[in-house]
PDB file of C-alpha atoms in Angstrom:
ATOM      1  CA  UNK A   1      33.763  19.918 -20.395  1.00  0.00           C
ATOM      2  CA  UNK A   2      36.978  16.886 -19.924  1.00  0.00           C
ATOM      3  CA  UNK A   3      36.434  16.786 -16.207  1.00  0.00           C
ATOM      4  CA  UNK A   4      33.111  16.875 -15.802  1.00  0.00           C
ATOM      5  CA  UNK A   5      33.708  13.524 -18.906  1.00  0.00           C
ATOM      6  CA  UNK A   6      36.149  12.146 -16.821  1.00  0.00           C
ATOM      7  CA  UNK A   7      33.995  12.277 -13.257  1.00  0.00           C
ATOM      8  CA  UNK A   8      30.614  10.389 -15.354  1.00  0.00           C
ATOM      9  CA  UNK A   9      33.031   7.256 -16.223  1.00  0.00           C
ATOM     10  CA  UNK A  10      34.789   7.009 -13.546  1.00  0.00           C
ATOM     11  CA  UNK A  11      31.254   7.212 -11.530  1.00  0.00           C
ATOM     12  CA  UNK A  12      29.943   4.770 -14.444  1.00  0.00           C
ATOM     13  CA  UNK A  13      32.847   2.419 -13.916  1.00  0.00           C
ATOM     14  CA  UNK A  14      32.715   2.524 -10.085  1.00  0.00           C
ATOM     15  CA  UNK A  15      29.314   1.245 -10.107  1.00  0.00           C
ATOM     16  CA  UNK A  16      29.479  -1.118 -12.760  1.00  0.00           C
ATOM     17  CA  UNK A  17      32.071  -2.588 -10.151  1.00  0.00           C
ATOM     18  CA  UNK A  18      30.286  -2.290  -7.155  1.00  0.00           C
ATOM     19  CA  UNK A  19      27.607  -3.831  -9.326  1.00  0.00           C
ATOM     20  CA  UNK A  20      28.899  -6.996 -10.499  1.00  0.00           C
ATOM     21  CA  UNK A  21      30.677  -7.425  -7.059  1.00  0.00           C
ATOM     22  CA  UNK A  22      27.104  -7.837  -5.362  1.00  0.00           C
ATOM     23  CA  UNK A  23      26.371  -9.768  -8.453  1.00  0.00           C
ATOM     24  CA  UNK A  24      29.148 -12.387  -7.604  1.00  0.00           C
ATOM     25  CA  UNK A  25      29.088 -11.907  -3.584  1.00  0.00           C
ATOM     26  CA  UNK A  26      25.187 -13.042  -3.533  1.00  0.00           C
ATOM     27  CA  UNK A  27      25.065 -16.158  -5.691  1.00  0.00           C
ATOM     28  CA  UNK A  28      22.493 -17.999  -3.762  1.00  0.00           C
ATOM     29  CA  UNK A  29      24.177 -21.977  -3.348  1.00  0.00           C
ATOM     30  CA  UNK A  30      21.564 -24.789  -3.851  1.00  0.00           C
ATOM     31  CA  UNK A  31      18.518 -24.961  -1.522  1.00  0.00           C
ATOM     32  CA  UNK A  32      18.636 -28.230  -0.112  1.00  0.00           C
ATOM     33  CA  UNK A  33      15.596 -29.851   1.019  1.00  0.00           C
ATOM     34  CA  UNK A  34      16.171 -29.428   4.432  1.00  0.00           C
ATOM     35  CA  UNK A  35      17.230 -25.960   4.120  1.00  0.00           C
ATOM     36  CA  UNK A  36      12.963 -25.128   2.557  1.00  0.00           C
ATOM     37  CA  UNK A  37      11.031 -26.832   5.373  1.00  0.00           C
ATOM     38  CA  UNK A  38       9.538 -24.883   7.625  1.00  0.00           C
ATOM     39  CA  UNK A  39      10.870 -24.661  11.511  1.00  0.00           C
ATOM     40  CA  UNK A  40       9.077 -25.128  14.583  1.00  0.00           C
ATOM     41  CA  UNK A  41      11.639 -25.918  17.287  1.00  0.00           C
ATOM     42  CA  UNK A  42      13.429 -29.133  15.873  1.00  0.00           C
ATOM     43  CA  UNK A  43       9.290 -29.869  15.588  1.00  0.00           C
ATOM     44  CA  UNK A  44       7.545 -30.586  11.606  1.00  0.00           C
ATOM     45  CA  UNK A  45       4.905 -28.508  11.987  1.00  0.00           C
ATOM     46  CA  UNK A  46       1.788 -29.772  12.685  1.00  0.00           C
ATOM     47  CA  UNK A  47      -0.614 -27.553  10.611  1.00  0.00           C
ATOM     48  CA  UNK A  48      -0.162 -25.669   7.496  1.00  0.00           C
ATOM     49  CA  UNK A  49       2.130 -21.875   8.143  1.00  0.00           C
ATOM     50  CA  UNK A  50      -0.307 -20.050   5.930  1.00  0.00           C
ATOM     51  CA  UNK A  51      -3.567 -18.946   7.678  1.00  0.00           C
ATOM     52  CA  UNK A  52      -6.119 -18.494   4.990  1.00  0.00           C
ATOM     53  CA  UNK A  53      -8.273 -14.597   5.667  1.00  0.00           C
ATOM     54  CA  UNK A  54     -11.381 -13.740   4.877  1.00  0.00           C
ATOM     55  CA  UNK A  55     -11.039 -11.195   1.495  1.00  0.00           C
ATOM     56  CA  UNK A  56     -14.103  -9.877   2.386  1.00  0.00           C
ATOM     57  CA  UNK A  57     -12.613  -8.760   5.871  1.00  0.00           C
ATOM     58  CA  UNK A  58      -9.978  -7.271   4.035  1.00  0.00           C
ATOM     59  CA  UNK A  59     -11.761  -5.088   1.991  1.00  0.00           C
ATOM     60  CA  UNK A  60     -13.588  -3.961   4.947  1.00  0.00           C
ATOM     61  CA  UNK A  61     -10.563  -2.789   6.729  1.00  0.00           C
ATOM     62  CA  UNK A  62      -9.037  -0.965   3.000  1.00  0.00           C
ATOM     63  CA  UNK A  63     -12.580   0.403   2.852  1.00  0.00           C
ATOM     64  CA  UNK A  64     -12.938   1.853   6.627  1.00  0.00           C
ATOM     65  CA  UNK A  65      -9.165   3.098   6.222  1.00  0.00           C
ATOM     66  CA  UNK A  66     -10.104   5.159   3.157  1.00  0.00           C
ATOM     67  CA  UNK A  67     -12.910   6.912   4.669  1.00  0.00           C
ATOM     68  CA  UNK A  68     -10.793   7.703   7.974  1.00  0.00           C
ATOM     69  CA  UNK A  69      -8.724   9.480   5.934  1.00  0.00           C
ATOM     70  CA  UNK A  70     -11.555  11.072   4.033  1.00  0.00           C
ATOM     71  CA  UNK A  71     -12.861  12.394   7.110  1.00  0.00           C
ATOM     72  CA  UNK A  72      -9.286  13.210   8.020  1.00  0.00           C
ATOM     73  CA  UNK A  73      -9.953  15.471   4.948  1.00  0.00           C
ATOM     74  CA  UNK A  74     -12.828  17.231   5.597  1.00  0.00           C
ATOM     75  CA  UNK A  75     -11.974  18.136   9.685  1.00  0.00           C
ATOM     76  CA  UNK A  76     -10.383  20.832   8.050  1.00  0.00           C
ATOM     77  CA  UNK A  77     -12.657  22.839   6.424  1.00  0.00           C
ATOM     78  CA  UNK A  78     -14.453  24.173   9.849  1.00  0.00           C
ATOM     79  CA  UNK A  79     -11.009  25.942  10.464  1.00  0.00           C
ATOM     80  CA  UNK A  80     -11.303  26.960   6.650  1.00  0.00           C
ATOM     81  CA  UNK A  81     -15.162  28.178   6.951  1.00  0.00           C
ATOM     82  CA  UNK A  82     -14.105  31.104   9.173  1.00  0.00           C
ATOM     83  CA  UNK A  83     -11.440  32.789   6.812  1.00  0.00           C
ATOM     84  CA  UNK A  84     -13.264  31.905   3.461  1.00  0.00           C
ATOM     85  CA  UNK A  85     -16.326  33.202   1.909  1.00  0.00           C
ATOM     86  CA  UNK A  86     -19.139  30.806   2.608  1.00  0.00           C
ATOM     87  CA  UNK A  87     -20.023  29.428  -1.021  1.00  0.00           C
ATOM     88  CA  UNK A  88     -16.632  28.443  -1.996  1.00  0.00           C
ATOM     89  CA  UNK A  89     -16.221  26.900   1.416  1.00  0.00           C
ATOM     90  CA  UNK A  90     -20.025  24.768   0.083  1.00  0.00           C
ATOM     91  CA  UNK A  91     -19.779  24.673  -2.932  1.00  0.00           C
ATOM     92  CA  UNK A  92     -16.397  22.234  -2.418  1.00  0.00           C
ATOM     93  CA  UNK A  93     -16.688  20.757   0.669  1.00  0.00           C
ATOM     94  CA  UNK A  94     -20.138  19.378  -1.098  1.00  0.00           C
ATOM     95  CA  UNK A  95     -18.690  18.654  -4.095  1.00  0.00           C
ATOM     96  CA  UNK A  96     -16.676  16.493  -2.008  1.00  0.00           C
ATOM     97  CA  UNK A  97     -19.178  14.981   0.197  1.00  0.00           C
ATOM     98  CA  UNK A  98     -20.463  14.580  -3.185  1.00  0.00           C
ATOM     99  CA  UNK A  99     -17.489  12.071  -4.509  1.00  0.00           C
ATOM    100  CA  UNK A 100     -17.897  10.109  -1.138  1.00  0.00           C
ATOM    101  CA  UNK A 101     -21.371   9.177  -2.069  1.00  0.00           C
ATOM    102  CA  UNK A 102     -20.857   8.160  -5.184  1.00  0.00           C
ATOM    103  CA  UNK A 103     -17.456   6.253  -3.847  1.00  0.00           C
ATOM    104  CA  UNK A 104     -19.754   4.488  -1.340  1.00  0.00           C
ATOM    105  CA  UNK A 105     -22.565   4.236  -4.000  1.00  0.00           C
ATOM    106  CA  UNK A 106     -20.209   2.449  -6.041  1.00  0.00           C
ATOM    107  CA  UNK A 107     -18.726  -0.133  -3.776  1.00  0.00           C
ATOM    108  CA  UNK A 108     -22.006  -0.705  -2.751  1.00  0.00           C
ATOM    109  CA  UNK A 109     -23.372  -2.150  -6.337  1.00  0.00           C
ATOM    110  CA  UNK A 110     -20.545  -4.031  -6.591  1.00  0.00           C
ATOM    111  CA  UNK A 111     -20.868  -5.965  -3.555  1.00  0.00           C
ATOM    112  CA  UNK A 112     -17.783  -5.067  -1.395  1.00  0.00           C
ATOM    113  CA  UNK A 113     -20.150  -3.915   1.251  1.00  0.00           C
ATOM    114  CA  UNK A 114     -21.292  -7.407   1.429  1.00  0.00           C
ATOM    115  CA  UNK A 115     -20.688  -9.652   4.524  1.00  0.00           C
ATOM    116  CA  UNK A 116     -20.838 -12.634   2.696  1.00  0.00           C
ATOM    117  CA  UNK A 117     -22.247 -14.045  -1.011  1.00  0.00           C
TER     118      UNK A 117
END
């Protein structure tokens, strides 16, 4: 019991010392104006560093990824149909597809699928 307590205390002390050492080492010096400016081969930038992007395109990409993963989940059901009874396979597959259709309907109602407002 004493050895366990000693080990716990020693590990806590070592971890606290490492955290304090990291805090001291990672202190950053004052940021000056030259370090905070963007750098393009020694010249001042001609345009903004941040490019605006379309939120609709982002939402369509996310929806595509979600449905792509769902297709990957559906594909093995063809092989599972051979190994299980047809009624249980049909019920589970139809339940999954109904959930997908409800999700698509929800996205459609919220206007996520509209490209322009």
